[in-house]
PDB file of C-alpha atoms and ligand atoms in Angstrom:
ATOM      1  CA  MET A   1     131.210 158.854   8.822  1.00  0.00           C
ATOM      2  CA  ASP A   2     134.865 158.402   9.660  1.00  0.00           C
ATOM      3  CA  ILE A   3     136.022 158.465  13.216  1.00  0.00           C
ATOM      4  CA  LEU A   4     136.754 162.030  14.566  1.00  0.00           C
ATOM      5  CA  SER A   5     140.268 162.691  15.590  1.00  0.00           C
ATOM      6  CA  ILE A   6     141.215 165.259  18.105  1.00  0.00           C
ATOM      7  CA  LEU A   7     144.470 166.626  19.031  1.00  0.00           C
ATOM      8  CA  VAL A   8     145.152 167.473  22.836  1.00  0.00           C
ATOM      9  CA  LEU A   9     147.831 169.919  23.373  1.00  0.00           C
ATOM     10  CA  HIS A  10     149.104 170.775  26.909  1.00  0.00           C
ATOM     11  CA  GLY A  11     151.579 173.770  27.147  1.00  0.00           C
ATOM     12  CA  PRO A  12     154.378 174.689  29.468  1.00  0.00           C
ATOM     13  CA  ASN A  13     154.687 173.430  33.147  1.00  0.00           C
ATOM     14  CA  LEU A  14     151.547 171.400  32.762  1.00  0.00           C
ATOM     15  CA  ASN A  15     153.978 168.363  33.022  1.00  0.00           C
ATOM     16  CA  LEU A  16     154.312 169.189  36.683  1.00  0.00           C
ATOM     17  CA  LEU A  17     150.526 168.870  37.507  1.00  0.00           C
ATOM     18  CA  GLY A  18     150.089 166.948  40.704  1.00  0.00           C
ATOM     19  CA  THR A  19     152.806 168.678  42.431  1.00  0.00           C
ATOM     20  CA  ARG A  20     152.663 172.162  40.845  1.00  0.00           C
ATOM     21  CA  GLU A  21     150.721 174.664  43.046  1.00  0.00           C
ATOM     22  CA  PRO A  22     148.223 172.159  43.888  1.00  0.00           C
ATOM     23  CA  ASP A  23     145.866 174.822  45.521  1.00  0.00           C
ATOM     24  CA  THR A  24     145.674 176.398  42.075  1.00  0.00           C
ATOM     25  CA  TYR A  25     145.811 173.429  39.790  1.00  0.00           C
ATOM     26  CA  GLY A  26     144.636 170.476  41.903  1.00  0.00           C
ATOM     27  CA  VAL A  27     146.337 167.236  42.694  1.00  0.00           C
ATOM     28  CA  GLN A  28     145.727 165.236  39.431  1.00  0.00           C
ATOM     29  CA  THR A  29     148.684 164.501  37.315  1.00  0.00           C
ATOM     30  CA  LEU A  30     148.784 165.146  33.522  1.00  0.00           C
ATOM     31  CA  ASN A  31     148.657 161.430  33.127  1.00  0.00           C
ATOM     32  CA  ASP A  32     145.404 161.372  35.342  1.00  0.00           C
ATOM     33  CA  ILE A  33     143.865 163.940  33.036  1.00  0.00           C
ATOM     34  CA  ASN A  34     144.961 162.119  29.767  1.00  0.00           C
ATOM     35  CA  ARG A  35     143.407 158.927  31.194  1.00  0.00           C
ATOM     36  CA  LEU A  36     140.158 160.913  31.878  1.00  0.00           C
ATOM     37  CA  LEU A  37     140.185 162.335  28.436  1.00  0.00           C
ATOM     38  CA  GLU A  38     140.898 158.997  26.821  1.00  0.00           C
ATOM     39  CA  ALA A  39     137.853 157.338  28.714  1.00  0.00           C
ATOM     40  CA  GLU A  40     135.565 160.144  27.706  1.00  0.00           C
ATOM     41  CA  ALA A  41     136.877 159.813  24.020  1.00  0.00           C
ATOM     42  CA  GLN A  42     136.035 156.178  23.983  1.00  0.00           C
ATOM     43  CA  LYS A  43     132.379 156.895  25.248  1.00  0.00           C
ATOM     44  CA  LEU A  44     132.017 159.524  22.555  1.00  0.00           C
ATOM     45  CA  ALA A  45     133.602 157.153  19.862  1.00  0.00           C
ATOM     46  CA  VAL A  46     136.452 159.658  19.011  1.00  0.00           C
ATOM     47  CA  ARG A  47     140.400 159.183  18.609  1.00  0.00           C
ATOM     48  CA  LEU A  48     142.652 161.302  20.765  1.00  0.00           C
ATOM     49  CA  SER A  49     146.391 162.189  20.326  1.00  0.00           C
ATOM     50  CA  CYS A  50     147.763 164.015  23.459  1.00  0.00           C
ATOM     51  CA  LEU A  51     150.988 166.118  23.592  1.00  0.00           C
ATOM     52  CA  GLN A  52     152.631 168.174  26.311  1.00  0.00           C
ATOM     53  CA  SER A  53     155.346 170.543  25.611  1.00  0.00           C
ATOM     54  CA  ASN A  54     157.428 173.199  27.329  1.00  0.00           C
ATOM     55  CA  HIS A  55     158.443 174.601  23.955  1.00  0.00           C
ATOM     56  CA  GLU A  56     156.450 177.102  21.986  1.00  0.00           C
ATOM     57  CA  GLY A  57     157.832 175.813  18.622  1.00  0.00           C
ATOM     58  CA  VAL A  58     157.027 172.383  19.508  1.00  0.00           C
ATOM     59  CA  LEU A  59     153.370 173.378  19.998  1.00  0.00           C
ATOM     60  CA  VAL A  60     153.250 175.360  16.685  1.00  0.00           C
ATOM     61  CA  ASP A  61     154.655 172.214  14.840  1.00  0.00           C
ATOM     62  CA  ALA A  62     151.951 170.127  16.522  1.00  0.00           C
ATOM     63  CA  ILE A  63     149.245 172.549  15.306  1.00  0.00           C
ATOM     64  CA  HIS A  64     150.744 172.313  11.845  1.00  0.00           C
ATOM     65  CA  GLY A  65     150.697 168.593  11.922  1.00  0.00           C
ATOM     66  CA  ALA A  66     147.114 168.430  12.883  1.00  0.00           C
ATOM     67  CA  MET A  67     145.977 169.657   9.345  1.00  0.00           C
ATOM     68  CA  GLY A  68     144.691 166.820   7.365  1.00  0.00           C
ATOM     69  CA  GLN A  69     145.164 164.577  10.304  1.00  0.00           C
ATOM     70  CA  GLN A  70     142.785 165.788  13.055  1.00  0.00           C
ATOM     71  CA  GLN A  71     139.578 167.573  12.844  1.00  0.00           C
ATOM     72  CA  GLY A  72     139.840 169.741  15.967  1.00  0.00           C
ATOM     73  CA  ILE A  73     142.209 170.702  18.839  1.00  0.00           C
ATOM     74  CA  LEU A  74     141.582 170.951  22.461  1.00  0.00           C
ATOM     75  CA  ILE A  75     144.377 173.185  23.898  1.00  0.00           C
ATOM     76  CA  ASN A  76     145.522 174.268  27.473  1.00  0.00           C
ATOM     77  CA  PRO A  77     148.200 176.625  26.231  1.00  0.00           C
ATOM     78  CA  GLY A  78     149.474 177.479  29.832  1.00  0.00           C
ATOM     79  CA  ALA A  79     151.222 180.718  30.160  1.00  0.00           C
ATOM     80  CA  TYR A  80     151.548 180.914  26.205  1.00  0.00           C
ATOM     81  CA  THR A  81     147.784 181.810  26.381  1.00  0.00           C
ATOM     82  CA  HIS A  82     148.886 185.288  27.529  1.00  0.00           C
ATOM     83  CA  THR A  83     151.983 185.823  25.486  1.00  0.00           C
ATOM     84  CA  SER A  84     152.047 183.823  22.272  1.00  0.00           C
ATOM     85  CA  VAL A  85     151.310 185.463  19.089  1.00  0.00           C
ATOM     86  CA  ALA A  86     152.764 182.444  17.345  1.00  0.00           C
ATOM     87  CA  LEU A  87     150.441 179.969  18.692  1.00  0.00           C
ATOM     88  CA  ARG A  88     147.431 182.331  17.791  1.00  0.00           C
ATOM     89  CA  ASP A  89     148.845 182.509  14.293  1.00  0.00           C
ATOM     90  CA  ALA A  90     149.442 178.683  13.914  1.00  0.00           C
ATOM     91  CA  ILE A  91     145.661 178.172  14.818  1.00  0.00           C
ATOM     92  CA  ALA A  92     144.383 180.798  12.543  1.00  0.00           C
ATOM     93  CA  ALA A  93     146.699 179.210   9.673  1.00  0.00           C
ATOM     94  CA  VAL A  94     145.453 175.659  10.153  1.00  0.00           C
ATOM     95  CA  ASN A  95     141.842 176.833  10.314  1.00  0.00           C
ATOM     96  CA  LEU A  96     140.832 173.866  12.610  1.00  0.00           C
ATOM     97  CA  PRO A  97     138.212 174.398  15.407  1.00  0.00           C
ATOM     98  CA  VAL A  98     140.058 174.990  18.670  1.00  0.00           C
ATOM     99  CA  VAL A  99     138.658 175.000  22.233  1.00  0.00           C
ATOM    100  CA  GLU A 100     140.904 176.536  24.789  1.00  0.00           C
ATOM    101  CA  VAL A 101     140.809 175.239  28.330  1.00  0.00           C
ATOM    102  CA  HIS A 102     142.250 176.318  31.902  1.00  0.00           C
ATOM    103  CA  LEU A 103     142.177 174.412  35.017  1.00  0.00           C
ATOM    104  CA  SER A 104     141.958 177.735  36.929  1.00  0.00           C
ATOM    105  CA  ASN A 105     139.657 180.585  36.648  1.00  0.00           C
ATOM    106  CA  VAL A 106     142.123 182.776  34.871  1.00  0.00           C
ATOM    107  CA  TYR A 107     139.771 185.837  35.386  1.00  0.00           C
ATOM    108  CA  LYS A 108     139.776 185.455  39.122  1.00  0.00           C
ATOM    109  CA  ARG A 109     143.745 185.662  39.240  1.00  0.00           C
ATOM    110  CA  GLU A 110     146.234 188.246  38.161  1.00  0.00           C
ATOM    111  CA  ALA A 111     145.536 190.849  35.574  1.00  0.00           C
ATOM    112  CA  PHE A 112     148.198 189.538  33.083  1.00  0.00           C
ATOM    113  CA  ARG A 113     146.059 186.322  32.996  1.00  0.00           C
ATOM    114  CA  HIS A 114     143.135 188.264  31.857  1.00  0.00           C
ATOM    115  CA  HIS A 115     144.039 188.474  28.321  1.00  0.00           C
ATOM    116  CA  SER A 116     144.117 185.413  25.880  1.00  0.00           C
ATOM    117  CA  TYR A 117     145.724 185.668  22.394  1.00  0.00           C
ATOM    118  CA  ILE A 118     144.171 182.468  21.692  1.00  0.00           C
ATOM    119  CA  ALA A 119     140.415 183.150  22.688  1.00  0.00           C
ATOM    120  CA  PRO A 120     139.619 185.293  19.608  1.00  0.00           C
ATOM    121  CA  VAL A 121     140.719 182.356  17.184  1.00  0.00           C
ATOM    122  CA  ALA A 122     138.993 179.689  19.364  1.00  0.00           C
ATOM    123  CA  VAL A 123     135.509 178.293  19.067  1.00  0.00           C
ATOM    124  CA  GLY A 124     135.191 178.868  22.882  1.00  0.00           C
ATOM    125  CA  GLN A 125     136.923 178.797  26.317  1.00  0.00           C
ATOM    126  CA  ILE A 126     136.457 176.890  29.451  1.00  0.00           C
ATOM    127  CA  SER A 127     138.113 178.164  32.598  1.00  0.00           C
ATOM    128  CA  GLY A 128     138.016 177.283  36.257  1.00  0.00           C
ATOM    129  CA  PHE A 129     136.694 173.627  36.622  1.00  0.00           C
ATOM    130  CA  GLY A 130     139.916 172.033  37.311  1.00  0.00           C
ATOM    131  CA  ALA A 131     140.360 168.653  35.363  1.00  0.00           C
ATOM    132  CA  ASP A 132     136.733 169.086  34.329  1.00  0.00           C
ATOM    133  CA  SER A 133     137.705 171.967  32.192  1.00  0.00           C
ATOM    134  CA  TYR A 134     139.182 169.528  29.987  1.00  0.00           C
ATOM    135  CA  LEU A 135     136.264 167.138  29.912  1.00  0.00           C
ATOM    136  CA  LEU A 136     133.699 169.895  29.373  1.00  0.00           C
ATOM    137  CA  GLY A 137     136.207 171.400  26.368  1.00  0.00           C
ATOM    138  CA  LEU A 138     136.255 167.973  24.731  1.00  0.00           C
ATOM    139  CA  GLN A 139     132.408 167.483  25.021  1.00  0.00           C
ATOM    140  CA  GLY A 140     131.941 170.976  23.576  1.00  0.00           C
ATOM    141  CA  LEU A 141     134.424 170.539  20.726  1.00  0.00           C
ATOM    142  CA  ILE A 142     132.982 167.079  19.763  1.00  0.00           C
ATOM    143  CA  ARG A 143     129.351 168.599  19.751  1.00  0.00           C
ATOM    144  CA  TYR A 144     130.540 171.428  17.559  1.00  0.00           C
ATOM    145  CA  LEU A 145     132.299 169.264  15.043  1.00  0.00           C
ATOM    146  CA  ARG A 146     129.338 166.899  14.937  1.00  0.00           C
ATOM    147  CA  GLN A 147     126.848 169.871  14.423  1.00  0.00           C
ATOM    148  CA  SER A 148     129.097 171.416  11.691  1.00  0.00           C
ATOM    149  CA  ASN A 149     129.210 167.952   9.970  1.00  0.00           C
ATOM    150  CA  SER A 150     125.491 167.251   9.929  1.00  0.00           C
TER     151      SER A 150
HETATM  152  C1  DQA B 201     146.747 177.859  33.122  1.00  0.00           C
HETATM  153  C2  DQA B 201     146.505 179.136  33.547  1.00  0.00           C
HETATM  154  C3  DQA B 201     147.474 179.975  33.071  1.00  0.00           C
HETATM  155  O1  DQA B 201     147.520 181.431  33.376  1.00  0.00           O
HETATM  156  C4  DQA B 201     148.940 179.404  33.534  1.00  0.00           C
HETATM  157  O2  DQA B 201     150.026 180.070  33.112  1.00  0.00           O
HETATM  158  C5  DQA B 201     149.035 177.978  33.427  1.00  0.00           C
HETATM  159  C6  DQA B 201     147.825 176.994  33.575  1.00  0.00           C
HETATM  160  C7  DQA B 201     145.369 176.889  33.637  1.00  0.00           C
HETATM  161  O3  DQA B 201     145.366 175.860  33.302  1.00  0.00           O
HETATM  162  O4  DQA B 201     144.784 177.173  34.745  1.00  0.00           O
HETATM  163  O5  DQA B 201     150.229 177.531  33.189  1.00  0.00           O
HETATM  164  O6  DQA B 201     146.464 177.421  31.693  1.00  0.00           O
END
């Protein structure tokens, strides 16, 4: 079987991790998280491609670009989780398995964070485990892909 390729997308303001509201999002930087994911990907023998953007259209383009290149998407859509019909439609359009992750437990926070436009088009969602949300999300996505391919 060919090696699995996964696209990792980080949405707006996640470039500021490490200094951004550390009580809520932790002290790890985005580079730290990408390094953790790379190490896990090596263990699980998958290829990762990571991108962060503060721009909705760039994220939409990246989702389109995954078609035919990657087999699944791990995404922390940041605030676009709660606002973006465009991201949701892009995910529905490419028809690739997506796992949504959040560092914080969005359901413990303000009411406007309780709704996700992404969740109904995702395989699943992990929220509240800090950087481990990404690791758990990656593991879940890979298991899902390997089960659906067997
Ligand atoms: C977040 C939660 C969102 O509500 C927020 O807008 C973010 C980060 C998280 O990882 O906990 O930017 O996605």
